[in-house]
PDB file of N, CA, C and O and ligand atoms in Angstrom:
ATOM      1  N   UNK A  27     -64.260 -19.554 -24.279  1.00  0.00           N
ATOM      2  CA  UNK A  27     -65.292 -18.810 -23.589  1.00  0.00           C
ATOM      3  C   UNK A  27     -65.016 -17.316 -23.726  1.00  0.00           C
ATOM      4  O   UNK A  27     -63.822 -17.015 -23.727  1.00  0.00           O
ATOM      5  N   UNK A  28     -65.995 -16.219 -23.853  1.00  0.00           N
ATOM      6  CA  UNK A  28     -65.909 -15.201 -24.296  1.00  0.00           C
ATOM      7  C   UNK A  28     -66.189 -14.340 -22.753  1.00  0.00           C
ATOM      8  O   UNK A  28     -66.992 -14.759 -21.920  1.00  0.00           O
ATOM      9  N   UNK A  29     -65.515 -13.304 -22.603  1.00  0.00           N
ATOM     10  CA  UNK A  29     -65.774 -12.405 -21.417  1.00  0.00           C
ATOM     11  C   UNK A  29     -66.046 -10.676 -22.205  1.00  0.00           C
ATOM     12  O   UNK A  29     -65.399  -9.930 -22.941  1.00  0.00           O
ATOM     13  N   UNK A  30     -67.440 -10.657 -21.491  1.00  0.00           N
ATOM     14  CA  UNK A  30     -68.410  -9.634 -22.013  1.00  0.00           C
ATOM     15  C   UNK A  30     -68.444  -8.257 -21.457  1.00  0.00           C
ATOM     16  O   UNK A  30     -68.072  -8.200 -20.286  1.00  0.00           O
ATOM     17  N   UNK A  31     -68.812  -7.081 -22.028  1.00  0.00           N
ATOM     18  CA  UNK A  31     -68.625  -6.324 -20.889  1.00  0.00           C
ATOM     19  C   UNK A  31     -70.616  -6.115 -19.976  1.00  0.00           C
ATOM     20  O   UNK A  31     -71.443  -5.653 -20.762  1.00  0.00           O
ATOM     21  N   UNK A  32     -70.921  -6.299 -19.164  1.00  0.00           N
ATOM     22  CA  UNK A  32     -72.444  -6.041 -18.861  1.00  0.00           C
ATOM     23  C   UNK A  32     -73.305  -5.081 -19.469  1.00  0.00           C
ATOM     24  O   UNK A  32     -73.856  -4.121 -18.930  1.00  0.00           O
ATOM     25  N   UNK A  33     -73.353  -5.432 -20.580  1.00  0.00           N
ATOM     26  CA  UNK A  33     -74.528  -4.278 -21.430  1.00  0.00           C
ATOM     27  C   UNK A  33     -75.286  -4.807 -22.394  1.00  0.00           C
ATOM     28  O   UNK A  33     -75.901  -4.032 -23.127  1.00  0.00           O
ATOM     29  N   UNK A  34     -75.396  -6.259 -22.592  1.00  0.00           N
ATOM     30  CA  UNK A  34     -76.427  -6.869 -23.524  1.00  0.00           C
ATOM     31  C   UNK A  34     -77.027  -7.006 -22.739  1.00  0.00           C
ATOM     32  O   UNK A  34     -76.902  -8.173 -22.367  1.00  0.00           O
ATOM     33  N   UNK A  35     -78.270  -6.052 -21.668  1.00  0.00           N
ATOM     34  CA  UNK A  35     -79.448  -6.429 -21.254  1.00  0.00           C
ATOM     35  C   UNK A  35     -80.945  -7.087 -21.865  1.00  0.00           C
ATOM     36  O   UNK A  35     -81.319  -7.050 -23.038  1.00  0.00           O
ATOM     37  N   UNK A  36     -81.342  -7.422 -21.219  1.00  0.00           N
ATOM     38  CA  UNK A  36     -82.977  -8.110 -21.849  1.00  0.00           C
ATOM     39  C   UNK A  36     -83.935  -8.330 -20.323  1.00  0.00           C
ATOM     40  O   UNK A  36     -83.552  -8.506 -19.166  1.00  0.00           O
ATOM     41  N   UNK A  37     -85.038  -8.248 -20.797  1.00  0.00           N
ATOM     42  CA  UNK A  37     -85.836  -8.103 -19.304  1.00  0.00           C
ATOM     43  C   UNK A  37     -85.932  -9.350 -18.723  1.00  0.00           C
ATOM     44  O   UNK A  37     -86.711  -9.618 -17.808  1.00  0.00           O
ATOM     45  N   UNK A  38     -85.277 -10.000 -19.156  1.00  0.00           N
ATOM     46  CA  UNK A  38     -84.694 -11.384 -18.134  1.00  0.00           C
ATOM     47  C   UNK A  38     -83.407 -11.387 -17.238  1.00  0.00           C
ATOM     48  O   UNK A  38     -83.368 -11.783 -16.073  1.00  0.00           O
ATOM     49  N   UNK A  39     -82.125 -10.769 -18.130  1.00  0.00           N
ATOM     50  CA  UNK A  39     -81.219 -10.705 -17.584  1.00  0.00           C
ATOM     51  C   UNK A  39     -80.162 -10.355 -18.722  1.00  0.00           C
ATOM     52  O   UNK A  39     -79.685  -9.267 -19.044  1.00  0.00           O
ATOM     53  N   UNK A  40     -79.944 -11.685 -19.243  1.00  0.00           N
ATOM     54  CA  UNK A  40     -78.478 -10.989 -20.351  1.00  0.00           C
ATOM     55  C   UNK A  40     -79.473 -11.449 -21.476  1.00  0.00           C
ATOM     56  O   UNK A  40     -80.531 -12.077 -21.424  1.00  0.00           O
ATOM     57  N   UNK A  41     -78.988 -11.086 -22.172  1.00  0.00           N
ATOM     58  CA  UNK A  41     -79.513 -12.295 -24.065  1.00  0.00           C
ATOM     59  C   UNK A  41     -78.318 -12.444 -24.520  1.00  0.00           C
ATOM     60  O   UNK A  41     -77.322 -11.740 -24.683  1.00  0.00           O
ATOM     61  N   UNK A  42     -78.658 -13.605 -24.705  1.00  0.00           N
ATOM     62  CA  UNK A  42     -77.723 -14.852 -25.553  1.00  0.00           C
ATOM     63  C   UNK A  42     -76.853 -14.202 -26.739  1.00  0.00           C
ATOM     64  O   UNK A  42     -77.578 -14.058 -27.723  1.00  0.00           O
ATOM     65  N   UNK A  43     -75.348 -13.697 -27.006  1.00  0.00           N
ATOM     66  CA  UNK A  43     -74.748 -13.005 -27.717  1.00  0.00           C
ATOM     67  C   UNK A  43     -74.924 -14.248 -29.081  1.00  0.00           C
ATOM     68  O   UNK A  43     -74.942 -13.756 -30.209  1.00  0.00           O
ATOM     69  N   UNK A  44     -75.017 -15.396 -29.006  1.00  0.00           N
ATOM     70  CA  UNK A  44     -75.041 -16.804 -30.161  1.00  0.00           C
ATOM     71  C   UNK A  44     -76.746 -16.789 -30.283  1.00  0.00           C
ATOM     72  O   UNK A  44     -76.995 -17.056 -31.459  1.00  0.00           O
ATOM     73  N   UNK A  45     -77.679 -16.635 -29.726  1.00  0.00           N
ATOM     74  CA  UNK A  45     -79.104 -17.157 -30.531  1.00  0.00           C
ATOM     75  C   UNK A  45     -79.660 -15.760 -29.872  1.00  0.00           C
ATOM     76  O   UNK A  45     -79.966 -14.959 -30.756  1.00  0.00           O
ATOM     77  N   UNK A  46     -79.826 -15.369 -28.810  1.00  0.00           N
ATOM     78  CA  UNK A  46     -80.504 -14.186 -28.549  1.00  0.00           C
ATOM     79  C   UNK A  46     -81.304 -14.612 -27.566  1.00  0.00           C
ATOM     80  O   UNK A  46     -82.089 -13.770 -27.130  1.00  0.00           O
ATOM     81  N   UNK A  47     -81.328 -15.742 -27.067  1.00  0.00           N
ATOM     82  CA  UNK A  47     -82.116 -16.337 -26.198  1.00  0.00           C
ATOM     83  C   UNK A  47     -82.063 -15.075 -24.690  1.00  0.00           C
ATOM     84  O   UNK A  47     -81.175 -14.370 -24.212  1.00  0.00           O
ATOM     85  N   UNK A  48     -83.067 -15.243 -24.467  1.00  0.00           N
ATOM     86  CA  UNK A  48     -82.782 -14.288 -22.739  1.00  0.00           C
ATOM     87  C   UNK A  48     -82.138 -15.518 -21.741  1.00  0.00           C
ATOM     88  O   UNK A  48     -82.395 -16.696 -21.991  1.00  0.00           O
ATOM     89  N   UNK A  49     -81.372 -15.172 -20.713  1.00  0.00           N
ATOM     90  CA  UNK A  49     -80.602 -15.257 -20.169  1.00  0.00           C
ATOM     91  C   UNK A  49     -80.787 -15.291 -18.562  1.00  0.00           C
ATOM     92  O   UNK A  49     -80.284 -14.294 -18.043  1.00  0.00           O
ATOM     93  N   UNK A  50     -81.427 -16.257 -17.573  1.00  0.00           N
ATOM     94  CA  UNK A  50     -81.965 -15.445 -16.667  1.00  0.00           C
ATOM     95  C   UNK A  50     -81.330 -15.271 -15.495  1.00  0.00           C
ATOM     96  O   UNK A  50     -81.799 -14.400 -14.762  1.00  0.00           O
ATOM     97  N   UNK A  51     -80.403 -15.858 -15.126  1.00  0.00           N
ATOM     98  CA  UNK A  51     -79.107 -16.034 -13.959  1.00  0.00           C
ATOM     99  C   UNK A  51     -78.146 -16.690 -14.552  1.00  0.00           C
ATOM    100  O   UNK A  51     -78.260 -17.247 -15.644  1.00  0.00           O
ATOM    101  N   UNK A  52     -77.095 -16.658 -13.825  1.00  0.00           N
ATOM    102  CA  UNK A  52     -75.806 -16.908 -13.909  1.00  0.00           C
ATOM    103  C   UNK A  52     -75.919 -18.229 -13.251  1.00  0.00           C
ATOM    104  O   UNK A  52     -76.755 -18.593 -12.424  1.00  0.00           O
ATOM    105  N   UNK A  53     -75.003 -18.832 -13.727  1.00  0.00           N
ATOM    106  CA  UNK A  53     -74.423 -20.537 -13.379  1.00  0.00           C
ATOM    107  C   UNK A  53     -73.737 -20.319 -12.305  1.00  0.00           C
ATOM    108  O   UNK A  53     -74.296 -20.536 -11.230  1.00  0.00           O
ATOM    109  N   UNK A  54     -72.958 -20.046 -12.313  1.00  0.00           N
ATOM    110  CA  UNK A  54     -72.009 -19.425 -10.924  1.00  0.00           C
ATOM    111  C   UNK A  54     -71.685 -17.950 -11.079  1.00  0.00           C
ATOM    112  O   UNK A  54     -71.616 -17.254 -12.092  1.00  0.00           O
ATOM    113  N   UNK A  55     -71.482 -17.629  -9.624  1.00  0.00           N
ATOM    114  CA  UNK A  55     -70.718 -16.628  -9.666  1.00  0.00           C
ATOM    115  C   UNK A  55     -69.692 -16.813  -8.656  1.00  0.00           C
ATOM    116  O   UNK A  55     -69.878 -17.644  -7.768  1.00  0.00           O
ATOM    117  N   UNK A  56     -68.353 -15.946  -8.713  1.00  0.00           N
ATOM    118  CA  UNK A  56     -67.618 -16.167  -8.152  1.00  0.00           C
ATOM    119  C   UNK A  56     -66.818 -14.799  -7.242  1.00  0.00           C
ATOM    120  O   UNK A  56     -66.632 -13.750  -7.859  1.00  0.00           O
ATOM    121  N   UNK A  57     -66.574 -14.858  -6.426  1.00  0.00           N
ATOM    122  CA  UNK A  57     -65.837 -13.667  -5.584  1.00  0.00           C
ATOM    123  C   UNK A  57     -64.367 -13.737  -6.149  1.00  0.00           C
ATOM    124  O   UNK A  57     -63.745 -14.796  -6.242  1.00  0.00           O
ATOM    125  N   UNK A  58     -63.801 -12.325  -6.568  1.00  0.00           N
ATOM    126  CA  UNK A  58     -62.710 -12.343  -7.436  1.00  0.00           C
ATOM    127  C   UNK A  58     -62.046 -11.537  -5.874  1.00  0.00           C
ATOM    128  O   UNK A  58     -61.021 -12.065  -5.443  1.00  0.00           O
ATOM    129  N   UNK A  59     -62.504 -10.532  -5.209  1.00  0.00           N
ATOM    130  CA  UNK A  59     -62.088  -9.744  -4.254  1.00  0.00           C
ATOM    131  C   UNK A  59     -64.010  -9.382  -3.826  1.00  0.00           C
ATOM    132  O   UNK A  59     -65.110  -9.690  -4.287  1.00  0.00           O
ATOM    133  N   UNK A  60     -63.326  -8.379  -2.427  1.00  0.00           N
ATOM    134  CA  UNK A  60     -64.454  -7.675  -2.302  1.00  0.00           C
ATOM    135  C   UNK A  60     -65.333  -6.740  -2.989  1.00  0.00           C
ATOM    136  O   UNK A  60     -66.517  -6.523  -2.727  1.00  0.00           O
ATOM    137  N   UNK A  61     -64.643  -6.230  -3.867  1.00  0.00           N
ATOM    138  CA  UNK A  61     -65.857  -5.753  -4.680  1.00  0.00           C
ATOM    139  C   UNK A  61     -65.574  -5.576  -6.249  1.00  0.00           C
ATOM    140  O   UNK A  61     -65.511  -4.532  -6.899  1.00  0.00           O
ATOM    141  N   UNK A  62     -65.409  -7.022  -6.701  1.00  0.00           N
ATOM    142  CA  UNK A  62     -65.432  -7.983  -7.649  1.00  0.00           C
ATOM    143  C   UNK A  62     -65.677  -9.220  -7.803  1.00  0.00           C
ATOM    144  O   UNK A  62     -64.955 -10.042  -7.238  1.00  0.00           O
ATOM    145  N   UNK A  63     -66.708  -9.608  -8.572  1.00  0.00           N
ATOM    146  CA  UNK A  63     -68.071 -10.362  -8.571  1.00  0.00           C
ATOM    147  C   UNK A  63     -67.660 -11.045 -10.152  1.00  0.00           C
ATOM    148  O   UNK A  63     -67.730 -10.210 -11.053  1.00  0.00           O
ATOM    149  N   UNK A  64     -67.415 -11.875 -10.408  1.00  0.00           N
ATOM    150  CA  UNK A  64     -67.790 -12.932 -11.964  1.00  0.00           C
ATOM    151  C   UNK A  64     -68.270 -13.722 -11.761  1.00  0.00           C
ATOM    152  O   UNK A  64     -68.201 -14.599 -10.900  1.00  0.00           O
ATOM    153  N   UNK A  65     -69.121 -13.414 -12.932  1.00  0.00           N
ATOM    154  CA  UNK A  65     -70.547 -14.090 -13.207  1.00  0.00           C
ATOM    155  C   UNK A  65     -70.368 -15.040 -14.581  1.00  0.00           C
ATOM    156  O   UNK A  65     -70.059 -14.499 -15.643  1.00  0.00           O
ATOM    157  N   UNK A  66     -70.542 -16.221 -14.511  1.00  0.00           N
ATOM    158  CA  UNK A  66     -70.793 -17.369 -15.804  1.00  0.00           C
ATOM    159  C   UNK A  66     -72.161 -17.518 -15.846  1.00  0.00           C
ATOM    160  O   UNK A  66     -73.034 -17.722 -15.002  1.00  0.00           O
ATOM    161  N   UNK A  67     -72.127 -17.346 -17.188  1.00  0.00           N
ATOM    162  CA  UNK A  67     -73.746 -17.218 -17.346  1.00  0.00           C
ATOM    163  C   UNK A  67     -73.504 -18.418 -18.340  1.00  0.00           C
ATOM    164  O   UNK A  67     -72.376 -18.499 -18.828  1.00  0.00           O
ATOM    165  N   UNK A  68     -74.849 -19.757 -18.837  1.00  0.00           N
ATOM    166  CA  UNK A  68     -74.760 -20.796 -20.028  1.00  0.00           C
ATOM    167  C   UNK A  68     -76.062 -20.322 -20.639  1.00  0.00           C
ATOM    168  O   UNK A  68     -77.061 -20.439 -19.931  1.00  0.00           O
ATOM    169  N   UNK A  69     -76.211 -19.757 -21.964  1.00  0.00           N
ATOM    170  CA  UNK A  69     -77.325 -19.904 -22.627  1.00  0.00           C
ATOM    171  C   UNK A  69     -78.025 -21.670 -22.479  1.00  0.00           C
ATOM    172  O   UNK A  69     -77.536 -22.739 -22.845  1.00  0.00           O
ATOM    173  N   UNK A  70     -79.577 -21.299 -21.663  1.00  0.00           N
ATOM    174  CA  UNK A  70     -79.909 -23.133 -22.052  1.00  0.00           C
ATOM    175  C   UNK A  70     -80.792 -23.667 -23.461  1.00  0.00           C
ATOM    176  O   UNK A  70     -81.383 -24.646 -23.916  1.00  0.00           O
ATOM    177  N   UNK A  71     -80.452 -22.411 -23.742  1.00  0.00           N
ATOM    178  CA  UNK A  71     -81.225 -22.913 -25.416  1.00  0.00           C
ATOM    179  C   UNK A  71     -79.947 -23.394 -26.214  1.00  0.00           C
ATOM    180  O   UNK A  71     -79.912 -24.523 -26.702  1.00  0.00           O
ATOM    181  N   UNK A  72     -78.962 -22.554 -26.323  1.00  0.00           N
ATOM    182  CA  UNK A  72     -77.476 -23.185 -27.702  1.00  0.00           C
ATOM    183  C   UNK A  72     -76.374 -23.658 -26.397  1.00  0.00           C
ATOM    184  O   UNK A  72     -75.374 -24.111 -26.955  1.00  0.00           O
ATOM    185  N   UNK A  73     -76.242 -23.702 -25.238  1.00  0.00           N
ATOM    186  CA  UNK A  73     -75.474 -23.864 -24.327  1.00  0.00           C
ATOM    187  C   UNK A  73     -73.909 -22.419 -24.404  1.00  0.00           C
ATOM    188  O   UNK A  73     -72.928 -22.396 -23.661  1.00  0.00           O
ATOM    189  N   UNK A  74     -74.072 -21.929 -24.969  1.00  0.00           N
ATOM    190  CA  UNK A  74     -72.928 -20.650 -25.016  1.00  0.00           C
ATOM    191  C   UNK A  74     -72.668 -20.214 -24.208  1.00  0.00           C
ATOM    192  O   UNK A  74     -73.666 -19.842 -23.592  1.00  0.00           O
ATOM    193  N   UNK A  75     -71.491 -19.906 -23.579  1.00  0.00           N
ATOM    194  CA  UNK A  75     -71.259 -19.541 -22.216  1.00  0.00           C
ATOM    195  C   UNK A  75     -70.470 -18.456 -22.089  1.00  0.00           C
ATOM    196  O   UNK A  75     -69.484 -18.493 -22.826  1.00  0.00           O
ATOM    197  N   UNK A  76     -70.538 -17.791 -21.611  1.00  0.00           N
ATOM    198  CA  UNK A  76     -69.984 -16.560 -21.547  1.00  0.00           C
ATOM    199  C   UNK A  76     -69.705 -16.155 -19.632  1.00  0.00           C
ATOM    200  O   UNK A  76     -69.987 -16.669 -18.550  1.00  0.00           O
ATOM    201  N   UNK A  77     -68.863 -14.713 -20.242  1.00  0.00           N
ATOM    202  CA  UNK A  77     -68.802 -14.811 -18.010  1.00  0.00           C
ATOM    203  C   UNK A  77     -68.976 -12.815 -17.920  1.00  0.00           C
ATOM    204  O   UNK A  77     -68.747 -12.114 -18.905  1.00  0.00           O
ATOM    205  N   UNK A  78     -69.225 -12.483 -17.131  1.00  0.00           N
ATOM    206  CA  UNK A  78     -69.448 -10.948 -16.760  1.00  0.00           C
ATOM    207  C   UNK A  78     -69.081 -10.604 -15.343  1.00  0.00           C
ATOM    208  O   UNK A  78     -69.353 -11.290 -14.358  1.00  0.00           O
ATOM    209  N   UNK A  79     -68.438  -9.474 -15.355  1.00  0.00           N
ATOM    210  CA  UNK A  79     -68.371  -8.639 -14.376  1.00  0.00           C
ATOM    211  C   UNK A  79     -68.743  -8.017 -13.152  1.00  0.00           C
ATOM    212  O   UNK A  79     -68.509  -6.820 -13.325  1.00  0.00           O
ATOM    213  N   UNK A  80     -68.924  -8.085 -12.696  1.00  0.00           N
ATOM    214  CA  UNK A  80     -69.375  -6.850 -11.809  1.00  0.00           C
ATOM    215  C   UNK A  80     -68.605  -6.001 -10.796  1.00  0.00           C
ATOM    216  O   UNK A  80     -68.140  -6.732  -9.921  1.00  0.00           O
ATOM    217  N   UNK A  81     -68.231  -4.370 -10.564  1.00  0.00           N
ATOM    218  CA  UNK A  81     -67.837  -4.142  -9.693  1.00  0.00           C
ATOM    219  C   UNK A  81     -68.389  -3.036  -8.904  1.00  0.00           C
ATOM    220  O   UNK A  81     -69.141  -2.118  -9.233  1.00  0.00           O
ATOM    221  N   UNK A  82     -67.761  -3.382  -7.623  1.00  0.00           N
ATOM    222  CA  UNK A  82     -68.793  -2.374  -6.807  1.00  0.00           C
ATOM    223  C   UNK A  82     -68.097  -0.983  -6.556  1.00  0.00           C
ATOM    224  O   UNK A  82     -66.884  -0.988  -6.350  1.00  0.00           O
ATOM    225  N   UNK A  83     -68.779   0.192  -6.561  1.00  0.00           N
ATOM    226  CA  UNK A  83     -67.930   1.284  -6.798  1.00  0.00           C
ATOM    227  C   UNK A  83     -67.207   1.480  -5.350  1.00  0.00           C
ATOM    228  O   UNK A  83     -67.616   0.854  -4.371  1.00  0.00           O
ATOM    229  N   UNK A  84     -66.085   2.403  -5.268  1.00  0.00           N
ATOM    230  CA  UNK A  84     -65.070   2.230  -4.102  1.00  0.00           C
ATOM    231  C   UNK A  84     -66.006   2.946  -2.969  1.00  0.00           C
ATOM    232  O   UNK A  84     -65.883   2.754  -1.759  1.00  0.00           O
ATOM    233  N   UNK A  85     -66.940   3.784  -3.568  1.00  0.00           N
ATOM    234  CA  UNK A  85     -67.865   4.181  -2.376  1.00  0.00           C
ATOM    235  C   UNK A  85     -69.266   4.012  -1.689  1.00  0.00           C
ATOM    236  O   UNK A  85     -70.069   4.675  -1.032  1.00  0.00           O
ATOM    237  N   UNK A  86     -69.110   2.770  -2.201  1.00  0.00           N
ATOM    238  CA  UNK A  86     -70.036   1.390  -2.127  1.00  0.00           C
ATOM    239  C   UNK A  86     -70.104   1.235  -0.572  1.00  0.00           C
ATOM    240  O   UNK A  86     -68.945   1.435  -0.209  1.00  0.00           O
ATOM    241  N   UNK A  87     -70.778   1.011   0.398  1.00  0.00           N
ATOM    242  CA  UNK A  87     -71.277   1.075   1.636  1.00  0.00           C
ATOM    243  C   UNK A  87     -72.320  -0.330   1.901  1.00  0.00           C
ATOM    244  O   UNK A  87     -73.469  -0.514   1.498  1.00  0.00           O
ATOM    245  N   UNK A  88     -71.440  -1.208   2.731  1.00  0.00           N
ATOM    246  CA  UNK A  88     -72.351  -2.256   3.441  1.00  0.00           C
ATOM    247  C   UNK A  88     -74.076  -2.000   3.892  1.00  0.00           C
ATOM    248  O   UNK A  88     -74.278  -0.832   4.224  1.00  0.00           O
ATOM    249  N   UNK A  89     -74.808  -2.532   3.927  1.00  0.00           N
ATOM    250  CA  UNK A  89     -75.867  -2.301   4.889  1.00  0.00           C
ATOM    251  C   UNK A  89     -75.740  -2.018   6.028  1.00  0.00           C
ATOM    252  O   UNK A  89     -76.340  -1.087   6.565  1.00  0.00           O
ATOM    253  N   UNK A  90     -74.807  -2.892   6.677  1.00  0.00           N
ATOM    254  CA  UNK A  90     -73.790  -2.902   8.014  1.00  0.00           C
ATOM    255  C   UNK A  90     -73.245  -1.361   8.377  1.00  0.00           C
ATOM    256  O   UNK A  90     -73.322  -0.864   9.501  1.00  0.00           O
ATOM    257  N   UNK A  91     -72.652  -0.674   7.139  1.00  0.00           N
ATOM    258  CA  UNK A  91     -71.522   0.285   7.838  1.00  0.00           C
ATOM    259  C   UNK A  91     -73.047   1.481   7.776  1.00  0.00           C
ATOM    260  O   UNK A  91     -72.840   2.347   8.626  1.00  0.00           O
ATOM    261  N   UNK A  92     -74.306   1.716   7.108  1.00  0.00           N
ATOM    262  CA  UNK A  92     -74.701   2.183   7.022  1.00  0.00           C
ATOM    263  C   UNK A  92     -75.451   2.467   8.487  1.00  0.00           C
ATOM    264  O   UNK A  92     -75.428   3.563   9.048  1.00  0.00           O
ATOM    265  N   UNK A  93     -76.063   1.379   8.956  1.00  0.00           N
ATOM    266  CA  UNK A  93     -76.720   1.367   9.956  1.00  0.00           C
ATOM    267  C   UNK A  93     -75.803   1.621  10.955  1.00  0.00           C
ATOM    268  O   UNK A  93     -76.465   1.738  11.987  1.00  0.00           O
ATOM    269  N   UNK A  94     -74.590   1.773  11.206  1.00  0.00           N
ATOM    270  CA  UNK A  94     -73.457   1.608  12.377  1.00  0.00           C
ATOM    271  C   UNK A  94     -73.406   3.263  12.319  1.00  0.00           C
ATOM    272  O   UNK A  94     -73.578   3.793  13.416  1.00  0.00           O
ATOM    273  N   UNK A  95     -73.194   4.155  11.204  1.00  0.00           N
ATOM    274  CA  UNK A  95     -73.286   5.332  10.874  1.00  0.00           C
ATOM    275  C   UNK A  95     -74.664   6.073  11.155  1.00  0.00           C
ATOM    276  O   UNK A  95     -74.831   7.201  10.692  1.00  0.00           O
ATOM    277  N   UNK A  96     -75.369   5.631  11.692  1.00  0.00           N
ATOM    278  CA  UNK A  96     -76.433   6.516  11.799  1.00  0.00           C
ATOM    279  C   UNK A  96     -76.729   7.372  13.607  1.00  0.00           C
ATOM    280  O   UNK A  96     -77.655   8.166  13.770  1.00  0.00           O
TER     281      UNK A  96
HETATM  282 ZN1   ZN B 124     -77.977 -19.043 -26.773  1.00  0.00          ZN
END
């Protein structure tokens, strides 16, 4: 399984790095920490699976701490 960095966008979501297929959610995602997010994505046209990233920047703000701050 190949780990991608998030930048093969398509106006679905990812495209398929093996056929090009668009991509439209992730199979799972998983909590690595709080603000680290992996994402398995399966192409359902060739089944290719791949997994992506996400992180949230350190000055990233709850909805919660926002509204508590006001
Ligand atoms: Zn594919």
């Amino acid at each position: 399984m190949a780990t991608t960095a998030f930048t093969a966008r398509s106006v679905y979501g990812l495209t398929c790095e093996q056929c090009g297929d668009g991509v439209i959610a992730p199979e799972t995602s998983k909590y690595v920490s709080e603000r680290h997010v992996r994402h398995l994505w399966r192409c359902t046209d060739c089944s290719y699976q791949f997994e992506t990233s996400a992180y949230l920047p350190p000055d990233f703000k709850s909805i919660n701490e926002v509204i508590a701050s006001q």
